[in-house]
Amino acid sequence: MANFIFRVLLTLVLSYLCNSVSGKANFKEIDEKLKQLNKPAVKTIQSEDGDIIDCVDIYKQPAFDHHALKNHIIQMKPSFDLKEERLSSKNESTKLAIFQTWQRSGSCPEGTVPIRRIRREDLLRAKSVQQFGRKPHEVVLKSNTTVEHKDGQLPSINTTALAMPVIVNRSAATLVTVGYNYIGAKADINVWTPNVEAQDEYTTAQIWLKAGPGDNFESIESGWTVNPQLYGDKRTRLFAHWTKDSYKTTGCFDMTCSGFVQTSSQYLLGGSIEPVSTEFGQQYDLTVGIYMDPNTANWWLKIGKDIPVGYWPASTLLFYLNHSSTLVEWGGQVYSSNVKKKPHTKTGMGSGQFASGLRGNACYMDNIAIVDFSMQLKYPQWVGTWADEQYCYTALNYQEGYGTLPIFYFGGPGQNYNCP
């Protein structure tokens, strides 16, 4: 009798679990999403960090699930070359190489692209199956705060203050340039692993290129992030993201939806990065560049020594960014329901130290540049710094001496004595 009762109870529990998982989604919905996300692999690599990487036929990647890309012909490489002005920082001779952990375990064959396999537990961590891989919608409170003009002792052509929106659940510390037709931006982003307090919080160090109205902008982005809800750990990872409606209903991280067309078999979007910088020790940088191909309007993502990873096909995917970006930001962002309130989150930005700590202590962006239709990499003629919560996370554009580029420092610990 006891065994019978146990079997009945077990049946009821299993039935409940099959129809509801943490109140978020049922197994059928999750399995359908996994089938959609994970494409057939030509080769599979088990990375030592726990990731499974599928080498997927380049024409069977998730991008081609998008209705606007059904008949898209892949552009295998950019059609442009960029000329870089020879201003440089004092850090240039000390650059140290980084790599992705999975690269020690294998490589993808020609004609395939590496895609991080999504597993059931990844979907179960998301707020919903539909929300998986996406940034939450940006809710703007007001836009009457201003960025003070700073030009890093370089010639300035615009000294007007810039209104910046106040956004719910996000805190940023950035360097901003605005008002021109930008068709590219780059930086060497110092790599760290800051503390992330809660599973549903994340921190980034990244570049944004934006265009369109403030409540419905388009954005393409890349850099590094620590995002335990998305990736299931607190490793520092390379990411890319896009949206065409302020994150309302479109866009995603990496390859978790259709949109980004990958061409490289070398880099893995969502893949962990190592080594990372240490306080007053070795510093490691991730070079990130995003550039529009003037012949195709595709926005290319390049990593490291000018290696094309893939592109966002703006002509079919985007509208405002089909021509150019009108705002570029470099810096960090913390997502948490506990920013701009008390008690504040302890999730760190950058290295977790304030910008005033400078090299070896604070996170930085070096060799910052934009591209305009002259097709030259150059330092922006106007820049401003901005920090949403200057007692929690700070921003500092610092120039060591004449003839060198300013280095942008940013970050902070979040909750501290002055940020309760």
Short mmCIF file of C-alpha atoms in Angstrom, two decimals, residues 11-416:
data_model
loop_
_atom_site.label_atom_id
_atom_site.label_comp_id
_atom_site.label_asym_id
_atom_site.label_seq_id
_atom_site.Cartn_x
_atom_site.Cartn_y
_atom_site.Cartn_z
CA THR A 11 3.38 10.27 -10.89
CA LEU A 12 1.66 13.45 -9.76
CA VAL A 13 4.97 15.22 -9.15
CA LEU A 14 6.38 14.19 -12.54
CA SER A 15 3.17 15.24 -14.25
CA TYR A 16 3.40 18.64 -12.59
CA LEU A 17 7.05 19.05 -13.60
CA CYS A 18 6.33 18.11 -17.19
CA ASN A 19 3.73 20.83 -17.43
CA SER A 20 5.38 23.52 -15.35
CA VAL A 21 9.03 24.24 -14.61
CA SER A 22 9.53 26.89 -11.90
CA GLY A 23 6.32 28.45 -13.16
CA LYS A 24 8.15 29.65 -16.25
CA ALA A 25 7.73 27.17 -19.07
CA ASN A 26 6.79 23.59 -19.76
CA PHE A 27 9.18 21.00 -21.12
CA LYS A 28 7.52 20.93 -24.52
CA GLU A 29 8.03 24.67 -24.98
CA ILE A 30 11.64 24.35 -23.85
CA ASP A 31 12.36 21.42 -26.17
CA GLU A 32 10.89 23.31 -29.12
CA LYS A 33 13.07 26.32 -28.31
CA LEU A 34 16.18 24.14 -28.00
CA LYS A 35 15.46 22.58 -31.38
CA GLN A 36 15.15 26.05 -32.87
CA LEU A 37 18.35 27.35 -31.28
CA ASN A 38 20.68 24.38 -31.71
CA LYS A 39 21.49 23.65 -35.34
CA PRO A 40 22.91 20.32 -36.61
CA ALA A 41 26.63 20.10 -35.94
CA VAL A 42 29.31 19.06 -38.40
CA LYS A 43 31.67 18.71 -35.43
CA THR A 44 31.24 19.10 -31.67
CA ILE A 45 33.89 20.35 -29.23
CA GLN A 46 33.74 19.88 -25.46
CA SER A 47 35.48 22.87 -23.88
CA GLU A 48 37.27 22.53 -20.56
CA ASP A 49 35.14 25.38 -19.15
CA GLY A 50 32.03 23.20 -19.56
CA ASP A 51 30.73 24.72 -22.79
CA ILE A 52 29.74 22.56 -25.74
CA ILE A 53 30.59 24.15 -29.08
CA ASP A 54 28.85 23.02 -32.24
CA CYS A 55 30.59 23.66 -35.54
CA VAL A 56 27.59 24.47 -37.74
CA ASP A 57 27.46 24.75 -41.53
CA ILE A 58 27.80 28.47 -42.24
CA TYR A 59 24.53 28.51 -44.23
CA LYS A 60 22.60 26.72 -41.47
CA GLN A 61 23.38 29.20 -38.67
CA PRO A 62 20.52 30.92 -36.77
CA ALA A 63 20.69 34.12 -38.86
CA PHE A 64 18.85 32.37 -41.67
CA ASP A 65 15.80 31.81 -39.50
CA HIS A 66 15.03 35.53 -39.86
CA HIS A 67 12.37 36.18 -42.51
CA ALA A 68 14.41 39.08 -43.97
CA LEU A 69 17.48 36.84 -44.40
CA LYS A 70 15.92 33.77 -46.00
CA ASN A 71 17.64 34.40 -49.34
CA HIS A 72 20.62 36.27 -47.98
CA ILE A 73 23.98 35.57 -49.65
CA ILE A 74 26.82 35.70 -47.14
CA GLN A 75 29.48 38.36 -47.58
CA MET A 76 32.55 36.37 -46.63
CA LYS A 77 34.83 39.32 -45.85
CA PRO A 78 34.64 43.12 -45.65
CA SER A 79 35.27 45.13 -48.80
CA PHE A 80 37.07 47.99 -47.03
CA ASP A 81 40.44 48.87 -45.51
CA LEU A 82 40.88 51.44 -42.78
CA LYS A 83 43.68 53.94 -42.35
CA GLU A 84 44.62 54.64 -38.75
CA GLU A 85 46.06 57.93 -37.54
CA ARG A 86 49.33 57.34 -35.72
CA LEU A 87 48.39 58.83 -32.39
CA SER A 88 48.91 56.18 -29.73
CA SER A 89 48.93 55.75 -25.98
CA LYS A 90 51.86 54.81 -23.77
CA ASN A 91 50.33 51.35 -23.33
CA GLU A 92 50.92 50.34 -26.95
CA SER A 93 54.19 48.46 -26.40
CA THR A 94 52.84 46.39 -23.52
CA LYS A 95 49.82 44.73 -25.14
CA LEU A 96 49.34 41.10 -24.08
CA ALA A 97 47.36 38.54 -26.06
CA ILE A 98 44.17 36.87 -24.86
CA PHE A 99 42.38 33.81 -26.20
CA GLN A 100 39.13 31.90 -25.74
CA THR A 101 39.11 28.84 -23.50
CA TRP A 102 37.44 26.53 -26.02
CA GLN A 103 40.29 27.05 -28.50
CA ARG A 104 42.49 24.73 -26.40
CA SER A 105 40.08 21.85 -27.04
CA GLY A 106 39.78 21.99 -30.82
CA SER A 107 38.85 24.06 -33.84
CA CYS A 108 36.02 24.26 -36.33
CA PRO A 109 36.60 23.18 -39.93
CA GLU A 110 36.42 25.58 -42.87
CA GLY A 111 32.87 26.30 -43.97
CA THR A 112 31.50 26.06 -40.42
CA VAL A 113 31.07 28.55 -37.57
CA PRO A 114 31.35 27.85 -33.82
CA ILE A 115 28.10 28.25 -31.87
CA ARG A 116 27.74 27.73 -28.12
CA ARG A 117 25.15 25.00 -27.53
CA ILE A 118 22.14 26.09 -25.48
CA ARG A 119 21.02 23.56 -22.88
CA ARG A 120 17.81 23.03 -20.94
CA GLU A 121 19.29 24.56 -17.79
CA ASP A 122 20.12 27.74 -19.72
CA LEU A 123 16.47 28.22 -20.62
CA LEU A 124 15.31 27.39 -17.10
CA ARG A 125 17.38 30.28 -15.72
CA ALA A 126 15.68 32.80 -18.03
CA LYS A 127 12.65 34.80 -16.91
CA SER A 128 10.81 33.18 -19.80
CA VAL A 129 11.63 31.13 -22.88
CA GLN A 130 10.67 34.12 -25.02
CA GLN A 131 12.99 36.44 -23.07
CA PHE A 132 15.99 34.10 -23.27
CA GLY A 133 19.10 35.78 -24.70
CA ARG A 134 17.61 39.26 -24.73
CA LYS A 135 18.33 42.42 -22.77
CA PRO A 136 15.33 43.77 -20.88
CA HIS A 137 13.50 46.68 -22.48
CA GLU A 138 15.00 50.07 -21.58
CA VAL A 139 12.46 52.12 -19.60
CA VAL A 140 13.41 55.81 -19.71
CA LEU A 141 12.42 58.02 -16.79
CA LYS A 142 13.64 61.39 -18.05
CA SER A 143 16.34 62.95 -20.23
CA ASN A 144 17.15 66.33 -18.70
CA THR A 145 20.52 65.41 -17.20
CA THR A 146 23.60 66.45 -19.15
CA VAL A 147 27.07 65.27 -20.06
CA GLU A 148 29.76 67.85 -19.42
CA HIS A 149 31.97 68.51 -22.41
CA LYS A 150 35.51 67.16 -22.16
CA ASP A 151 37.93 66.97 -25.06
CA GLY A 152 40.98 65.33 -23.49
CA GLN A 153 43.09 68.40 -24.46
CA LEU A 154 42.43 67.68 -28.12
CA PRO A 155 40.79 70.19 -30.51
CA SER A 156 37.03 70.43 -29.97
CA ILE A 157 34.36 71.48 -32.42
CA ASN A 158 31.34 71.12 -30.15
CA THR A 159 30.97 72.30 -26.56
CA THR A 160 27.24 71.79 -26.16
CA ALA A 161 26.07 69.69 -23.21
CA LEU A 162 24.37 66.42 -24.15
CA ALA A 163 21.11 65.24 -22.59
CA MET A 164 21.36 61.64 -21.41
CA PRO A 165 18.37 59.49 -20.44
CA VAL A 166 17.88 58.02 -16.99
CA ILE A 167 17.10 54.33 -17.46
CA VAL A 168 15.44 52.01 -14.96
CA ASN A 169 17.53 49.03 -13.74
CA ARG A 170 20.71 50.13 -15.51
CA SER A 171 23.71 52.14 -14.37
CA ALA A 172 26.34 53.22 -16.88
CA ALA A 173 29.70 55.02 -16.91
CA THR A 174 30.61 55.96 -20.46
CA LEU A 175 32.55 58.11 -22.87
CA VAL A 176 30.17 59.56 -25.46
CA THR A 177 30.44 61.18 -28.88
CA VAL A 178 27.38 62.35 -30.77
CA GLY A 179 26.15 64.38 -33.71
CA TYR A 180 27.99 63.05 -36.74
CA ASN A 181 27.71 60.22 -39.21
CA TYR A 182 29.84 57.52 -37.60
CA ILE A 183 30.37 54.34 -39.59
CA GLY A 184 32.68 52.67 -37.14
CA ALA A 185 34.20 52.63 -33.66
CA LYS A 186 36.88 50.65 -31.88
CA ALA A 187 38.80 50.31 -28.62
CA ASP A 188 41.14 48.04 -26.74
CA ILE A 189 38.98 46.98 -23.77
CA ASN A 190 40.81 46.01 -20.59
CA VAL A 191 39.57 42.55 -19.45
CA TRP A 192 38.53 41.80 -15.86
CA THR A 193 36.12 39.56 -13.95
CA PRO A 194 34.14 41.85 -11.65
CA ASN A 195 31.81 40.58 -8.94
CA VAL A 196 28.19 39.95 -9.95
CA GLU A 197 26.06 39.72 -6.84
CA ALA A 198 22.85 38.06 -8.09
CA GLN A 199 22.12 35.56 -10.84
CA ASP A 200 19.73 37.91 -12.66
CA GLU A 201 22.27 40.77 -12.76
CA TYR A 202 25.04 41.35 -15.27
CA THR A 203 27.90 43.73 -15.98
CA THR A 204 29.49 44.71 -19.29
CA ALA A 205 32.45 46.58 -20.74
CA GLN A 206 31.50 47.43 -24.32
CA ILE A 207 31.05 49.68 -27.33
CA TRP A 208 27.61 50.87 -28.45
CA LEU A 209 26.76 52.37 -31.88
CA LYS A 210 23.25 53.83 -31.92
CA ALA A 211 20.85 55.67 -34.21
CA GLY A 212 17.18 56.60 -34.13
CA PRO A 213 14.84 58.22 -31.59
CA GLY A 214 15.62 57.85 -27.89
CA ASP A 215 12.56 55.73 -27.12
CA ASN A 216 12.95 53.45 -30.13
CA PHE A 217 16.65 53.46 -31.02
CA GLU A 218 18.70 50.89 -32.89
CA SER A 219 21.91 49.63 -31.34
CA ILE A 220 24.73 47.25 -32.22
CA GLU A 221 27.15 46.39 -29.43
CA SER A 222 30.10 44.24 -28.46
CA GLY A 223 32.61 43.76 -25.67
CA TRP A 224 32.90 41.49 -22.65
CA THR A 225 30.35 40.60 -20.00
CA VAL A 226 29.82 38.60 -16.83
CA ASN A 227 26.23 37.37 -17.08
CA PRO A 228 25.39 34.32 -14.91
CA GLN A 229 21.72 34.14 -15.87
CA LEU A 230 22.54 33.87 -19.58
CA TYR A 231 25.69 31.72 -19.42
CA GLY A 232 25.33 29.83 -16.13
CA ASP A 233 28.63 30.97 -14.60
CA LYS A 234 30.61 34.06 -13.68
CA ARG A 235 33.27 33.82 -16.35
CA THR A 236 34.20 36.81 -18.49
CA ARG A 237 32.82 36.26 -22.00
CA LEU A 238 32.92 37.89 -25.41
CA PHE A 239 29.48 39.04 -26.49
CA ALA A 240 27.64 40.80 -29.30
CA HIS A 241 24.13 42.26 -29.15
CA TRP A 242 21.70 44.11 -31.40
CA THR A 243 18.24 45.66 -31.24
CA LYS A 244 16.10 47.75 -33.56
CA ASP A 245 13.53 48.91 -30.97
CA SER A 246 15.33 49.75 -27.70
CA TYR A 247 15.32 46.05 -26.69
CA LYS A 248 11.50 45.92 -26.66
CA THR A 249 10.90 42.92 -28.92
CA THR A 250 13.96 42.54 -31.15
CA GLY A 251 17.58 41.53 -30.82
CA CYS A 252 19.61 39.27 -28.56
CA PHE A 253 23.02 38.33 -27.26
CA ASP A 254 25.33 36.38 -29.54
CA MET A 255 23.60 33.72 -31.66
CA THR A 256 20.58 33.19 -29.40
CA CYS A 257 18.30 34.59 -32.11
CA SER A 258 18.56 35.29 -35.82
CA GLY A 259 20.21 38.48 -36.97
CA PHE A 260 24.01 38.24 -36.75
CA VAL A 261 25.72 36.46 -39.67
CA GLN A 262 28.95 34.82 -38.49
CA THR A 263 31.73 34.21 -41.00
CA SER A 264 34.71 33.30 -38.79
CA SER A 265 35.48 29.83 -37.50
CA GLN A 266 37.99 31.28 -35.04
CA TYR A 267 35.94 33.26 -32.49
CA LEU A 268 32.97 32.11 -30.43
CA LEU A 269 30.32 34.65 -29.45
CA GLY A 270 29.52 33.90 -25.81
CA GLY A 271 32.84 32.12 -25.37
CA SER A 272 34.89 32.69 -22.20
CA ILE A 273 38.03 34.82 -22.36
CA GLU A 274 41.35 34.31 -20.62
CA PRO A 275 43.56 35.37 -19.05
CA VAL A 276 42.05 38.36 -17.23
CA SER A 277 43.84 41.32 -15.69
CA THR A 278 44.99 41.36 -12.08
CA GLU A 279 45.27 44.30 -9.71
CA PHE A 280 48.70 45.94 -10.15
CA GLY A 281 49.70 42.93 -12.26
CA GLN A 282 49.50 41.95 -15.90
CA GLN A 283 46.87 43.77 -17.96
CA TYR A 284 45.06 42.07 -20.83
CA ASP A 285 43.03 43.81 -23.54
CA LEU A 286 40.32 42.69 -25.95
CA THR A 287 40.37 44.71 -29.18
CA VAL A 288 36.84 45.28 -30.47
CA GLY A 289 35.87 47.13 -33.64
CA ILE A 290 32.46 47.60 -35.29
CA TYR A 291 32.48 49.05 -38.82
CA MET A 292 29.95 49.60 -41.59
CA ASP A 293 30.95 48.38 -45.03
CA PRO A 294 30.08 51.40 -47.24
CA ASN A 295 29.48 49.11 -50.22
CA THR A 296 26.95 46.78 -48.56
CA ALA A 297 25.79 48.64 -45.38
CA ASN A 298 26.66 45.50 -43.39
CA TRP A 299 28.05 46.30 -39.93
CA TRP A 300 31.13 44.14 -39.33
CA LEU A 301 32.39 42.99 -35.95
CA LYS A 302 36.17 42.61 -35.78
CA ILE A 303 38.06 41.13 -32.83
CA GLY A 304 41.76 41.09 -32.04
CA LYS A 305 44.14 41.94 -34.83
CA ASP A 306 41.49 43.04 -37.32
CA ILE A 307 39.88 39.59 -37.61
CA PRO A 308 36.32 39.76 -39.04
CA VAL A 309 33.93 37.65 -36.95
CA GLY A 310 30.76 38.41 -38.90
CA TYR A 311 28.21 41.15 -39.50
CA TRP A 312 24.76 42.54 -38.89
CA PRO A 313 23.12 42.92 -42.35
CA ALA A 314 21.72 46.43 -41.87
CA SER A 315 20.11 46.67 -45.30
CA THR A 316 17.62 43.94 -44.36
CA LEU A 317 17.70 44.01 -40.55
CA LEU A 318 17.89 47.67 -39.53
CA PHE A 319 16.56 51.08 -40.63
CA TYR A 320 18.36 54.03 -39.03
CA LEU A 321 21.69 52.18 -38.93
CA ASN A 322 21.32 51.41 -42.61
CA HIS A 323 23.10 54.73 -43.21
CA SER A 324 25.25 55.49 -40.16
CA SER A 325 25.37 55.77 -36.38
CA THR A 326 24.78 59.15 -34.76
CA LEU A 327 25.94 58.24 -31.23
CA VAL A 328 28.84 56.11 -30.00
CA GLU A 329 29.48 55.09 -26.39
CA TRP A 330 32.44 53.33 -24.80
CA GLY A 331 32.30 52.10 -21.22
CA GLY A 332 30.46 49.88 -18.79
CA GLN A 333 26.93 49.08 -17.71
CA VAL A 334 25.45 47.20 -14.75
CA TYR A 335 21.99 45.72 -15.02
CA SER A 336 20.20 45.19 -11.70
CA SER A 337 16.86 45.96 -10.08
CA ASN A 338 18.96 47.38 -7.23
CA VAL A 339 20.70 50.26 -9.02
CA LYS A 340 19.55 53.82 -8.31
CA LYS A 341 18.00 52.73 -5.01
CA LYS A 342 18.92 51.57 -1.49
CA PRO A 343 20.35 49.11 -0.73
CA HIS A 344 22.43 49.29 -3.90
CA THR A 345 23.71 46.19 -5.65
CA LYS A 346 27.30 45.07 -4.98
CA THR A 347 27.74 44.10 -8.62
CA GLY A 348 30.93 45.71 -9.89
CA MET A 349 31.68 47.47 -13.15
CA GLY A 350 35.00 47.18 -14.96
CA SER A 351 37.58 45.95 -12.46
CA GLY A 352 35.26 46.73 -9.55
CA GLN A 353 37.45 49.75 -8.70
CA PHE A 354 36.79 53.44 -9.39
CA ALA A 355 38.21 55.15 -12.48
CA SER A 356 40.60 57.26 -10.38
CA GLY A 357 42.66 54.11 -9.69
CA LEU A 358 44.04 54.34 -13.26
CA ARG A 359 46.10 51.63 -14.94
CA GLY A 360 46.63 48.45 -12.95
CA ASN A 361 43.66 49.19 -10.72
CA ALA A 362 40.77 50.50 -12.85
CA CYS A 363 39.36 49.15 -16.08
CA TYR A 364 40.23 51.20 -19.16
CA MET A 365 39.58 51.59 -22.85
CA ASP A 366 42.63 52.44 -24.93
CA ASN A 367 43.17 53.36 -28.59
CA ILE A 368 39.61 54.68 -28.82
CA ALA A 369 38.65 55.70 -32.35
CA ILE A 370 35.73 56.40 -34.63
CA VAL A 371 35.38 56.09 -38.40
CA ASP A 372 33.52 58.55 -40.61
CA PHE A 373 33.07 58.55 -44.38
CA SER A 374 36.74 59.46 -44.82
CA MET A 375 37.31 55.78 -43.92
CA GLN A 376 40.00 56.72 -41.39
CA LEU A 377 40.27 55.62 -37.78
CA LYS A 378 40.70 58.71 -35.63
CA TYR A 379 40.02 60.00 -32.14
CA PRO A 380 36.60 61.72 -31.88
CA GLN A 381 36.70 65.51 -32.13
CA TRP A 382 34.14 65.82 -29.31
CA VAL A 383 33.77 63.54 -26.32
CA GLY A 384 31.89 63.74 -23.04
CA THR A 385 32.00 61.53 -19.96
CA TRP A 386 28.91 60.38 -18.11
CA ALA A 387 28.18 58.37 -14.96
CA ASP A 388 24.62 57.62 -13.86
CA GLU A 389 25.68 57.12 -10.23
CA GLN A 390 28.98 58.88 -9.62
CA TYR A 391 29.29 57.53 -6.06
CA CYS A 392 28.82 53.94 -7.29
CA TYR A 393 30.56 53.90 -10.70
CA THR A 394 32.79 56.62 -12.18
CA ALA A 395 34.14 57.75 -15.57
CA LEU A 396 37.43 59.56 -16.25
CA ASN A 397 39.04 60.49 -19.59
CA TYR A 398 42.72 60.76 -18.72
CA GLN A 399 45.57 61.99 -20.92
CA GLU A 400 49.09 61.26 -19.71
CA GLY A 401 50.90 63.75 -21.90
CA TYR A 402 50.93 65.73 -25.13
CA GLY A 403 50.87 63.68 -28.32
CA THR A 404 49.20 60.62 -26.81
CA LEU A 405 45.58 59.58 -26.92
CA PRO A 406 43.50 59.95 -23.77
CA ILE A 407 42.72 56.67 -22.02
CA PHE A 408 39.18 56.26 -20.73
CA TYR A 409 38.89 54.75 -17.25
CA PHE A 410 35.59 53.61 -15.79
CA GLY A 411 34.00 51.37 -13.17
CA GLY A 412 33.37 50.91 -9.49
CA PRO A 413 32.23 48.47 -6.82
CA GLY A 414 28.57 49.43 -6.65
CA GLN A 415 27.53 49.48 -3.00
CA ASN A 416 30.08 51.24 -0.76
#
